[in-house]
């Protein structure tokens, strides 16, 4: 008998953790809207469940699916991406530890480290994650506990060499965390490249329809997975069953959606690069992007996020964001609809005045799956 090949990503997205319901045969996992479970005697859990903060079958389905998609051994679902990050930091750091952050990290991540974790003695140091030698030099054995990566970064789409940085961090006893929200597990597999933990805002591409808020952690280390699960239960910022169901639904179409996001973004990035009103385009799919070759090596495709600088300056960038009709002015990203925003005044306002401050003339696009000609016409009108 021939051996069945390992299932592909698209198959795992539809089936991992999602066997038909044994009672009814329903092919879609039910939403277990329950807080507690009848027990088989005192201390005798029924199928491992006792209370939905500790575990819920709908959440289990999502966690198993995410673990499979990221090639991990343990997945954990949270109420938001920042809840996942907070739980992770509280689990793997102690007072006095240092975390290296991208020097253009997501504003919410920076805010959490600078305004919350710093109060408990966790320091954060910004580093250029696209410079592996500089990051390696910044790692202080015995002090640097975590090397935190975004790749591509938010919002400047910088590319970090996950394999090289993982090797450097591990040699100094540090843990490597990769926020894989922009790339998604379909385009990039950080755990296979050497990272220890993957972080997601499942609000974004995993959910894919701008109708849910959630987060996730996935690890390749079973012991670390157990520690994270203990913290998840102790801290309690878990994803509710309906939110888990929505993310599971979104994951089923992640591959086909990402193919369209990427195809549209490639066309728009090339168009922006030739536009007289645009000073600079940040998109790793452009051959002129300094991280293009590395992105091509460690990613399946280049993603649906684009940032660009408006030649006429900050006010022109703000005005352009307000003139689009198909691109919706709004925060967040990764939904089927296209979004536009001004990071300096919106998603990254919290880094204003810091080493992570973004250019004032920067515009960020989350390219959706609409007809690309319509998106180009909308941007052309907005840019004048």
Short mmCIF file of C-alpha atoms in Angstrom, two decimals:
data_model
loop_
_atom_site.label_atom_id
_atom_site.label_comp_id
_atom_site.label_asym_id
_atom_site.label_seq_id
_atom_site.Cartn_x
_atom_site.Cartn_y
_atom_site.Cartn_z
CA UNK A 1 0.00 0.00 0.00
CA UNK A 2 1.43 3.40 -0.97
CA UNK A 3 1.96 5.98 1.76
CA UNK A 4 -0.43 8.91 1.67
CA UNK A 5 1.42 12.21 1.19
CA UNK A 6 1.32 14.79 3.96
CA UNK A 7 -1.69 17.05 3.43
CA UNK A 8 -1.04 20.43 1.87
CA UNK A 9 -1.73 23.79 3.47
CA UNK A 10 -5.09 24.25 1.78
CA UNK A 11 -6.24 20.84 3.00
CA UNK A 12 -5.06 21.44 6.56
CA UNK A 13 -6.84 24.80 6.64
CA UNK A 14 -10.14 23.07 5.97
CA UNK A 15 -9.72 19.87 7.97
CA UNK A 16 -7.10 20.21 10.77
CA UNK A 17 -8.88 20.12 14.13
CA UNK A 18 -12.23 20.05 12.35
CA UNK A 19 -13.50 16.49 12.13
CA UNK A 20 -17.26 16.16 11.53
CA UNK A 21 -19.24 16.35 14.75
CA UNK A 22 -19.46 12.78 16.16
CA UNK A 23 -23.02 13.24 17.38
CA UNK A 24 -24.70 14.81 14.35
CA UNK A 25 -22.17 14.47 11.53
CA UNK A 26 -22.13 18.26 11.05
CA UNK A 27 -19.12 19.09 8.85
CA UNK A 28 -18.65 22.50 10.50
CA UNK A 29 -17.56 22.36 14.16
CA UNK A 30 -20.35 23.59 16.46
CA UNK A 31 -20.13 26.78 18.49
CA UNK A 32 -19.98 25.48 22.03
CA UNK A 33 -21.59 28.45 23.77
CA UNK A 34 -21.17 27.11 27.27
CA UNK A 35 -19.29 28.24 30.35
CA UNK A 36 -19.16 24.93 32.18
CA UNK A 37 -19.44 21.16 31.62
CA UNK A 38 -21.06 18.26 33.46
CA UNK A 39 -18.37 16.15 35.15
CA UNK A 40 -18.04 12.38 35.35
CA UNK A 41 -17.68 12.40 39.12
CA UNK A 42 -15.73 14.72 41.40
CA UNK A 43 -12.47 15.62 39.68
CA UNK A 44 -13.37 13.54 36.63
CA UNK A 45 -13.25 15.73 33.53
CA UNK A 46 -15.51 14.82 30.64
CA UNK A 47 -13.29 14.64 27.54
CA UNK A 48 -10.89 17.07 29.18
CA UNK A 49 -13.30 19.97 29.69
CA UNK A 50 -14.40 21.58 32.94
CA UNK A 51 -14.75 25.35 32.42
CA UNK A 52 -14.50 27.36 29.21
CA UNK A 53 -11.70 29.63 30.36
CA UNK A 54 -9.60 26.48 30.68
CA UNK A 55 -10.83 24.89 27.47
CA UNK A 56 -13.67 24.95 24.97
CA UNK A 57 -14.15 22.51 22.05
CA UNK A 58 -14.57 25.30 19.49
CA UNK A 59 -11.39 26.94 20.74
CA UNK A 60 -9.60 23.59 20.68
CA UNK A 61 -10.53 23.17 17.01
CA UNK A 62 -9.05 26.57 16.17
CA UNK A 63 -5.92 25.98 18.23
CA UNK A 64 -5.27 22.63 16.57
CA UNK A 65 -5.81 24.13 13.12
CA UNK A 66 -3.43 27.03 13.79
CA UNK A 67 -0.77 24.68 15.13
CA UNK A 68 -1.03 22.55 11.99
CA UNK A 69 -0.85 25.54 9.65
CA UNK A 70 2.25 26.94 11.39
CA UNK A 71 3.97 23.53 11.66
CA UNK A 72 3.88 23.82 15.45
CA UNK A 73 3.03 21.41 18.24
CA UNK A 74 0.80 23.72 20.29
CA UNK A 75 -1.53 26.56 19.36
CA UNK A 76 -3.37 28.86 21.76
CA UNK A 77 -6.16 31.31 20.93
CA UNK A 78 -6.67 34.64 22.69
CA UNK A 79 -9.11 37.52 22.81
CA UNK A 80 -6.79 39.74 20.74
CA UNK A 81 -3.30 39.83 19.32
CA UNK A 82 -2.13 42.08 22.15
CA UNK A 83 -3.64 39.69 24.71
CA UNK A 84 -1.55 36.93 23.14
CA UNK A 85 1.57 39.10 23.29
CA UNK A 86 0.97 40.06 26.92
CA UNK A 87 0.50 36.42 27.94
CA UNK A 88 3.67 35.42 26.09
CA UNK A 89 5.82 38.14 27.65
CA UNK A 90 4.57 37.33 31.15
CA UNK A 91 5.47 33.68 30.54
CA UNK A 92 8.96 33.93 29.08
CA UNK A 93 10.46 37.01 30.78
CA UNK A 94 11.40 38.07 34.28
CA UNK A 95 12.21 41.50 35.77
CA UNK A 96 15.58 42.64 34.46
CA UNK A 97 15.22 40.93 31.08
CA UNK A 98 15.64 42.79 27.80
CA UNK A 99 13.59 42.40 24.62
CA UNK A 100 14.93 43.52 21.23
CA UNK A 101 12.14 45.03 19.12
CA UNK A 102 12.05 46.08 15.46
CA UNK A 103 12.79 49.78 15.12
CA UNK A 104 9.54 50.10 13.14
CA UNK A 105 7.38 47.73 15.17
CA UNK A 106 3.60 47.92 15.37
CA UNK A 107 2.59 50.80 17.62
CA UNK A 108 0.46 48.64 19.90
CA UNK A 109 3.36 46.26 20.52
CA UNK A 110 5.68 49.14 21.33
CA UNK A 111 3.09 50.71 23.63
CA UNK A 112 2.69 47.46 25.54
CA UNK A 113 6.42 47.12 26.13
CA UNK A 114 7.13 50.81 26.79
CA UNK A 115 4.10 51.62 28.93
CA UNK A 116 3.16 48.31 30.56
CA UNK A 117 5.99 45.76 30.70
CA UNK A 118 8.55 48.45 31.51
CA UNK A 119 6.73 48.97 34.83
CA UNK A 120 7.66 45.42 35.78
CA UNK A 121 11.32 45.75 34.88
CA UNK A 122 11.25 44.50 31.29
CA UNK A 123 13.30 46.75 29.02
CA UNK A 124 12.85 46.98 25.25
CA UNK A 125 15.50 48.12 22.79
CA UNK A 126 14.74 48.98 19.15
CA UNK A 127 17.04 47.39 16.56
CA UNK A 128 17.12 47.32 12.73
CA UNK A 129 15.87 43.78 12.17
CA UNK A 130 16.90 43.90 8.51
CA UNK A 131 20.55 44.03 9.66
CA UNK A 132 21.35 40.60 11.08
CA UNK A 133 24.85 41.64 12.16
CA UNK A 134 23.54 44.66 14.06
CA UNK A 135 20.92 42.57 15.83
CA UNK A 136 23.48 39.91 16.73
CA UNK A 137 25.77 42.60 18.14
CA UNK A 138 22.89 44.00 20.21
CA UNK A 139 22.16 40.66 21.90
CA UNK A 140 23.58 40.61 25.42
CA UNK A 141 23.94 37.05 26.76
CA UNK A 142 22.28 36.71 30.13
CA UNK A 143 20.32 39.93 29.66
CA UNK A 144 18.62 39.75 26.26
CA UNK A 145 15.83 37.26 26.75
CA UNK A 146 13.78 37.77 23.58
CA UNK A 147 14.45 38.80 20.00
CA UNK A 148 11.06 39.97 18.75
CA UNK A 149 10.63 40.10 14.98
CA UNK A 150 8.02 41.32 12.57
CA UNK A 151 8.69 40.36 8.98
CA UNK A 152 7.44 42.14 7.01
CA UNK A 153 7.35 44.88 9.63
CA UNK A 154 4.42 47.17 10.27
CA UNK A 155 4.32 49.69 8.60
CA UNK A 156 7.61 49.93 6.63
CA UNK A 157 7.58 46.33 5.30
CA UNK A 158 11.15 45.63 6.40
CA UNK A 159 12.30 42.02 5.97
CA UNK A 160 14.19 40.14 8.72
CA UNK A 161 16.27 37.02 8.13
CA UNK A 162 14.47 34.62 10.48
CA UNK A 163 16.97 31.78 10.13
CA UNK A 164 20.07 33.92 10.69
CA UNK A 165 18.57 35.83 13.61
CA UNK A 166 17.29 32.63 15.21
CA UNK A 167 20.77 31.13 15.08
CA UNK A 168 22.31 34.27 16.63
CA UNK A 169 19.66 34.50 19.35
CA UNK A 170 19.81 30.83 20.29
CA UNK A 171 23.59 30.94 20.60
CA UNK A 172 23.09 33.59 23.28
CA UNK A 173 20.23 31.76 25.02
CA UNK A 174 17.49 34.09 23.74
CA UNK A 175 14.02 33.18 22.49
CA UNK A 176 12.89 34.23 19.01
CA UNK A 177 9.33 35.45 18.57
CA UNK A 178 7.95 36.25 15.11
CA UNK A 179 4.79 38.26 14.57
CA UNK A 180 3.57 36.55 11.40
CA UNK A 181 0.39 38.61 11.03
CA UNK A 182 1.37 40.35 7.78
CA UNK A 183 2.76 37.23 6.11
CA UNK A 184 0.26 34.66 7.46
CA UNK A 185 1.17 30.96 7.77
CA UNK A 186 0.32 30.54 4.09
CA UNK A 187 3.15 32.80 2.95
CA UNK A 188 5.74 32.17 5.68
CA UNK A 189 6.65 29.45 8.18
CA UNK A 190 8.80 31.04 10.94
CA UNK A 191 8.95 27.90 13.11
CA UNK A 192 10.47 25.92 10.25
CA UNK A 193 13.06 28.69 9.86
CA UNK A 194 14.13 28.40 13.50
CA UNK A 195 11.81 30.70 15.48
CA UNK A 196 10.46 29.53 18.84
CA UNK A 197 7.05 31.21 18.93
CA UNK A 198 4.74 32.71 16.31
CA UNK A 199 2.30 35.50 17.20
CA UNK A 200 -0.81 36.37 15.21
CA UNK A 201 -3.50 38.94 15.35
CA UNK A 202 -6.14 36.58 13.98
CA UNK A 203 -8.29 39.68 13.55
CA UNK A 204 -6.40 40.26 10.33
CA UNK A 205 -5.80 37.79 7.48
CA UNK A 206 -6.66 34.65 9.47
CA UNK A 207 -10.19 35.92 10.10
CA UNK A 208 -10.13 37.82 6.84
CA UNK A 209 -13.55 39.49 6.93
CA UNK A 210 -13.18 42.34 9.46
CA UNK A 211 -15.80 40.76 11.72
CA UNK A 212 -13.76 39.32 14.60
CA UNK A 213 -11.00 40.29 17.05
CA UNK A 214 -8.57 37.60 18.16
CA UNK A 215 -4.98 36.55 18.67
CA UNK A 216 -2.87 33.41 18.75
CA UNK A 217 0.42 31.91 19.84
CA UNK A 218 1.97 28.85 18.22
CA UNK A 219 5.14 27.12 19.38
CA UNK A 220 7.23 24.18 18.25
CA UNK A 221 8.30 23.38 21.85
CA UNK A 222 5.90 21.17 23.80
CA UNK A 223 7.21 22.24 27.21
CA UNK A 224 6.89 25.92 26.33
CA UNK A 225 3.43 25.16 24.99
CA UNK A 226 2.43 23.76 28.38
CA UNK A 227 3.73 26.86 30.15
CA UNK A 228 1.85 29.13 27.76
CA UNK A 229 -1.34 27.11 28.24
CA UNK A 230 -0.99 27.50 32.02
CA UNK A 231 -0.58 31.26 31.61
CA UNK A 232 -3.50 31.41 29.19
CA UNK A 233 -5.74 29.86 31.82
CA UNK A 234 -4.27 31.88 34.70
CA UNK A 235 -4.51 35.26 32.94
CA UNK A 236 -7.77 34.42 31.21
CA UNK A 237 -7.67 36.53 28.04
CA UNK A 238 -9.10 33.69 25.97
CA UNK A 239 -10.98 33.81 22.69
CA UNK A 240 -14.72 33.20 22.97
CA UNK A 241 -16.31 30.30 21.06
CA UNK A 242 -18.08 32.45 18.47
CA UNK A 243 -14.87 34.38 17.74
CA UNK A 244 -13.00 31.08 17.37
CA UNK A 245 -15.66 29.83 14.97
CA UNK A 246 -15.33 32.96 12.85
CA UNK A 247 -11.55 32.61 12.62
CA UNK A 248 -11.90 28.93 11.73
CA UNK A 249 -14.26 29.90 8.95
CA UNK A 250 -11.77 32.47 7.71
CA UNK A 251 -8.85 30.03 7.72
CA UNK A 252 -10.67 27.76 5.28
CA UNK A 253 -10.24 30.36 2.52
CA UNK A 254 -6.93 31.86 3.65
CA UNK A 255 -4.90 30.40 0.78
CA UNK A 256 -7.21 31.54 -2.01
CA UNK A 257 -7.67 34.96 -0.43
CA UNK A 258 -3.92 35.49 0.00
CA UNK A 259 -3.28 34.60 -3.63
CA UNK A 260 -5.65 37.41 -4.65
CA UNK A 261 -4.33 39.87 -2.03
CA UNK A 262 -0.80 39.29 -3.32
CA UNK A 263 -1.74 39.53 -7.00
CA UNK A 264 -3.54 42.84 -6.47
CA UNK A 265 -0.75 44.25 -4.29
CA UNK A 266 1.95 43.46 -6.86
CA UNK A 267 0.09 45.42 -9.52
CA UNK A 268 -0.67 48.37 -7.22
CA UNK A 269 2.89 48.57 -5.87
CA UNK A 270 4.33 48.70 -9.40
CA UNK A 271 1.80 51.38 -10.35
CA UNK A 272 2.64 53.47 -7.27
CA UNK A 273 6.37 53.16 -7.99
CA UNK A 274 5.80 54.97 -11.31
CA UNK A 275 3.39 57.60 -9.96
CA UNK A 276 4.79 61.16 -9.94
CA UNK A 277 3.01 61.95 -6.69
CA UNK A 278 4.70 59.11 -4.81
CA UNK A 279 8.18 59.58 -3.38
CA UNK A 280 8.89 56.04 -2.17
CA UNK A 281 7.11 52.68 -2.11
CA UNK A 282 7.63 50.01 0.55
CA UNK A 283 6.71 46.59 -0.82
CA UNK A 284 9.01 43.54 -0.71
CA UNK A 285 7.68 42.32 -4.04
CA UNK A 286 9.43 45.18 -5.84
CA UNK A 287 12.89 44.28 -7.10
CA UNK A 288 14.09 47.65 -5.75
CA UNK A 289 13.12 46.74 -2.17
CA UNK A 290 16.31 46.04 -0.16
CA UNK A 291 14.75 42.90 1.32
CA UNK A 292 13.34 41.57 -1.95
CA UNK A 293 15.73 38.64 -2.39
CA UNK A 294 15.40 37.53 1.24
CA UNK A 295 11.61 37.80 1.08
CA UNK A 296 11.60 35.69 -2.09
CA UNK A 297 13.68 33.09 -0.26
CA UNK A 298 11.63 32.78 2.94
CA UNK A 299 8.13 33.69 1.73
CA UNK A 300 5.79 32.04 -0.78
CA UNK A 301 4.67 35.47 -2.03
CA UNK A 302 5.02 39.07 -0.90
CA UNK A 303 1.73 39.82 0.84
CA UNK A 304 -1.08 42.31 0.53
CA UNK A 305 0.36 45.25 2.52
CA UNK A 306 1.91 48.32 0.88
CA UNK A 307 3.17 51.57 2.36
CA UNK A 308 4.25 54.64 0.41
CA UNK A 309 5.37 58.21 1.00
CA UNK A 310 3.49 61.05 -0.68
CA UNK A 311 5.82 63.43 -2.45
CA UNK A 312 3.90 66.56 -1.46
CA UNK A 313 4.25 65.87 2.27
CA UNK A 314 2.17 65.10 5.35
CA UNK A 315 -0.98 67.06 4.60
CA UNK A 316 -1.15 65.68 1.08
CA UNK A 317 -0.87 62.17 2.56
CA UNK A 318 -3.68 62.89 5.00
CA UNK A 319 -5.81 64.38 2.23
CA UNK A 320 -5.26 61.37 -0.03
CA UNK A 321 -6.43 59.03 2.75
CA UNK A 322 -9.66 61.02 2.98
CA UNK A 323 -10.42 61.06 -0.75
CA UNK A 324 -10.65 57.37 -1.56
CA UNK A 325 -14.04 55.78 -2.18
CA UNK A 326 -13.28 52.06 -2.50
CA UNK A 327 -10.38 52.03 -0.07
CA UNK A 328 -12.06 52.56 3.31
CA UNK A 329 -10.31 54.93 5.71
CA UNK A 330 -9.81 52.76 8.76
CA UNK A 331 -7.39 50.97 11.02
CA UNK A 332 -6.75 47.22 10.95
CA UNK A 333 -5.88 45.21 7.87
CA UNK A 334 -6.19 41.82 6.20
CA UNK A 335 -9.88 41.86 5.34
CA UNK A 336 -11.36 41.19 1.92
CA UNK A 337 -12.06 44.92 1.58
CA UNK A 338 -9.25 47.40 0.92
CA UNK A 339 -8.29 49.84 3.67
CA UNK A 340 -6.19 53.00 3.72
CA UNK A 341 -4.74 54.83 6.70
CA UNK A 342 -2.21 57.41 7.86
CA UNK A 343 0.03 55.51 10.34
CA UNK A 344 1.51 58.62 11.95
CA UNK A 345 -1.93 59.82 13.07
CA UNK A 346 -3.64 56.45 13.41
CA UNK A 347 -2.12 53.00 14.08
CA UNK A 348 1.34 54.30 15.01
CA UNK A 349 0.48 57.48 16.87
CA UNK A 350 1.78 55.83 20.06
CA UNK A 351 5.37 55.87 18.70
CA UNK A 352 5.35 59.59 17.93
CA UNK A 353 8.46 61.23 19.36
CA UNK A 354 10.28 57.94 19.86
CA UNK A 355 12.97 56.08 17.92
CA UNK A 356 10.15 54.21 16.19
CA UNK A 357 8.38 57.29 14.80
CA UNK A 358 7.17 56.72 11.24
CA UNK A 359 7.44 59.25 8.40
CA UNK A 360 4.71 61.89 8.56
CA UNK A 361 4.02 61.55 4.83
CA UNK A 362 3.47 57.78 5.02
CA UNK A 363 0.28 56.07 3.82
CA UNK A 364 -0.43 52.38 4.47
CA UNK A 365 -2.64 50.22 2.28
CA UNK A 366 -4.25 46.91 3.09
CA UNK A 367 -4.99 45.72 -0.43
CA UNK A 368 -8.22 43.75 -0.62
CA UNK A 369 -9.55 41.31 -3.18
CA UNK A 370 -11.68 43.72 -5.24
CA UNK A 371 -11.13 44.17 -8.98
CA UNK A 372 -7.66 45.67 -9.20
CA UNK A 373 -8.59 48.18 -11.94
CA UNK A 374 -11.15 49.71 -9.59
CA UNK A 375 -8.54 50.01 -6.84
CA UNK A 376 -6.07 51.69 -9.20
CA UNK A 377 -8.66 54.19 -10.37
CA UNK A 378 -9.55 54.99 -6.76
CA UNK A 379 -5.93 55.64 -5.82
CA UNK A 380 -5.33 57.68 -8.96
CA UNK A 381 -8.24 59.93 -8.06
CA UNK A 382 -7.12 60.25 -4.44
CA UNK A 383 -3.54 61.13 -5.35
CA UNK A 384 -4.62 63.64 -7.92
#
